[in-house]
Amino acid sequence: MHKKALITGGSGEIGQAICRRLAKDGYFVYIGYAGSKETAENIADELHGTAIKIDVTKRDDIMSAVEKTGTVDLLVNNAGISEIELFNCISEQKSREIMEINLVGAMNCTRAYLSGMIHKKSGCIINISSMWGQVGASCEVDYSASKAGLIGFTKALAKETAPSGIRVNCVSPGFIMTEMNSRFSAEELELIREEIPLGIFGEPHHVADSVAFLASNQAEYITGQIIAVNGGMVI
Ligand code: NAP
């Protein structure tokens, strides 16, 4: 019997890499999407999985996803948005949206799936944070705060749920070459690249490989940890 994994934001670039890697590792994957239905359905066809509409800000979406999937073995809270803007210029609405999707959405999805995991006395939750959640980024204050929140959430929930056989960990990516970074010019990207000790940008599969490790039995004694996947940019 296949283990089941739900990946929120499975339609995005990192999400797709996570879905592909977990399917390769034998999971039945539920590909969460908010707006990119067609992309999610294409990945579902490719991986023999199921696309699930789950806007993490909508309680009805979350509850209907739980109904469709039943208890999952692995929940990957990957959905996220970012915005580059000075803190005192960003709109309150955008600020709230960042928090609602990146942090509160992950917490609400986790809450919805946790009771099934507690009942089974097993489960694995992986939150996708960011190196900016560890060290903070100028002009991404709201994003940094949401991702720092995910780190605190990971550590506290790991302590609370370990007695129930549930592991909670976090992957904290650095600069991963995806659409999210398409706003940078070639010159800006070159300056950023020079700051990366390994000298190259990360790729979605680097994040997916760490997710796969944390989900595997090889990580059975690891909980509450933040695995940085950043080429040495933040140490
Ligand atoms: P991406 O390609 O823009 O994907 C973002 C994903 O989030 C999409 O699948 C999108 O779904 C989903 N999403 C947006 N709003 C949502 C909502 N309200 N409810 C549910 N899903 C929603 O970004 P990415 O680069 O793959 O990033 C994935 C994660 O990695 C994010 O949490 C991001 O913060 C984190 N991260 C990325 C980098 C990087 O350099 N790329 C670095 C550090 C951390 P739809 O398209 O279906 O709407």
mmCIF file of N, CA and C in Angstrom, residues 82-92 94-95 98 137-143 183:
data_model
loop_
_atom_site.group_PDB
_atom_site.id
_atom_site.type_symbol
_atom_site.label_atom_id
_atom_site.label_comp_id
_atom_site.label_asym_id
_atom_site.label_seq_id
_atom_site.Cartn_x
_atom_site.Cartn_y
_atom_site.Cartn_z
ATOM 1 N N SER A 82 5.696 35.787 -2.095
ATOM 2 C CA SER A 82 6.656 36.782 -1.585
ATOM 3 C C SER A 82 6.388 38.117 -2.272
ATOM 4 N N GLU A 83 6.929 39.157 -1.693
ATOM 5 C CA GLU A 83 6.740 40.500 -2.259
ATOM 6 C C GLU A 83 7.962 41.319 -1.867
ATOM 7 N N ILE A 84 8.531 42.013 -2.836
ATOM 8 C CA ILE A 84 9.668 42.873 -2.508
ATOM 9 C C ILE A 84 9.170 44.315 -2.419
ATOM 10 N N GLU A 85 9.248 44.863 -1.230
ATOM 11 C CA GLU A 85 8.723 46.223 -0.994
ATOM 12 C C GLU A 85 9.245 46.694 0.357
ATOM 13 N N LEU A 86 9.444 47.996 0.480
ATOM 14 C CA LEU A 86 9.816 48.522 1.790
ATOM 15 C C LEU A 86 8.689 48.259 2.784
ATOM 16 N N PHE A 87 9.068 48.020 4.045
ATOM 17 C CA PHE A 87 8.064 47.665 5.052
ATOM 18 C C PHE A 87 7.003 48.749 5.189
ATOM 19 N N ASN A 88 7.426 50.026 5.158
ATOM 20 C CA ASN A 88 6.413 51.066 5.340
ATOM 21 C C ASN A 88 5.706 51.452 4.046
ATOM 22 N N CYS A 89 5.955 50.711 2.965
ATOM 23 C CA CYS A 89 5.228 50.956 1.708
ATOM 24 C C CYS A 89 4.284 49.810 1.360
ATOM 25 N N ILE A 90 4.544 48.643 1.899
ATOM 26 C CA ILE A 90 3.712 47.482 1.535
ATOM 27 C C ILE A 90 2.299 47.701 2.079
ATOM 28 N N SER A 91 1.289 47.335 1.289
ATOM 29 C CA SER A 91 -0.089 47.560 1.755
ATOM 30 C C SER A 91 -0.412 46.589 2.887
ATOM 31 N N GLU A 92 -1.329 47.035 3.733
ATOM 32 C CA GLU A 92 -1.760 46.162 4.839
ATOM 33 C C GLU A 92 -2.365 44.881 4.292
ATOM 34 N N LYS A 94 -1.609 43.317 1.444
ATOM 35 C CA LYS A 94 -0.561 42.391 0.981
ATOM 36 C C LYS A 94 0.168 41.769 2.160
ATOM 37 N N SER A 95 0.408 42.605 3.181
ATOM 38 C CA SER A 95 1.087 42.118 4.380
ATOM 39 C C SER A 95 0.283 40.973 5.013
ATOM 40 N N ILE A 98 0.405 37.740 2.889
ATOM 41 C CA ILE A 98 1.663 36.985 3.059
ATOM 42 C C ILE A 98 1.580 36.124 4.318
ATOM 43 N N ALA A 137 15.429 39.602 5.665
ATOM 44 C CA ALA A 137 15.819 40.263 4.413
ATOM 45 C C ALA A 137 15.225 41.656 4.359
ATOM 46 N N SER A 138 16.072 42.633 4.050
ATOM 47 C CA SER A 138 15.591 43.983 3.801
ATOM 48 C C SER A 138 14.625 43.948 2.613
ATOM 49 N N CYS A 139 13.571 44.715 2.670
ATOM 50 C CA CYS A 139 12.550 44.786 1.617
ATOM 51 C C CYS A 139 11.716 43.509 1.496
ATOM 52 N N GLU A 140 11.913 42.579 2.408
ATOM 53 C CA GLU A 140 11.050 41.393 2.475
ATOM 54 C C GLU A 140 10.742 41.112 3.945
ATOM 55 N N VAL A 141 10.367 42.186 4.646
ATOM 56 C CA VAL A 141 10.166 42.076 6.098
ATOM 57 C C VAL A 141 8.978 41.168 6.423
ATOM 58 N N ASP A 142 7.875 41.370 5.708
ATOM 59 C CA ASP A 142 6.683 40.542 5.987
ATOM 60 C C ASP A 142 6.959 39.080 5.650
ATOM 61 N N TYR A 143 7.593 38.883 4.495
ATOM 62 C CA TYR A 143 7.954 37.515 4.081
ATOM 63 C C TYR A 143 8.877 36.879 5.115
ATOM 64 N N ARG A 183 11.962 38.367 -10.933
ATOM 65 C CA ARG A 183 11.942 39.842 -10.894
ATOM 66 C C ARG A 183 13.343 40.440 -10.863
#
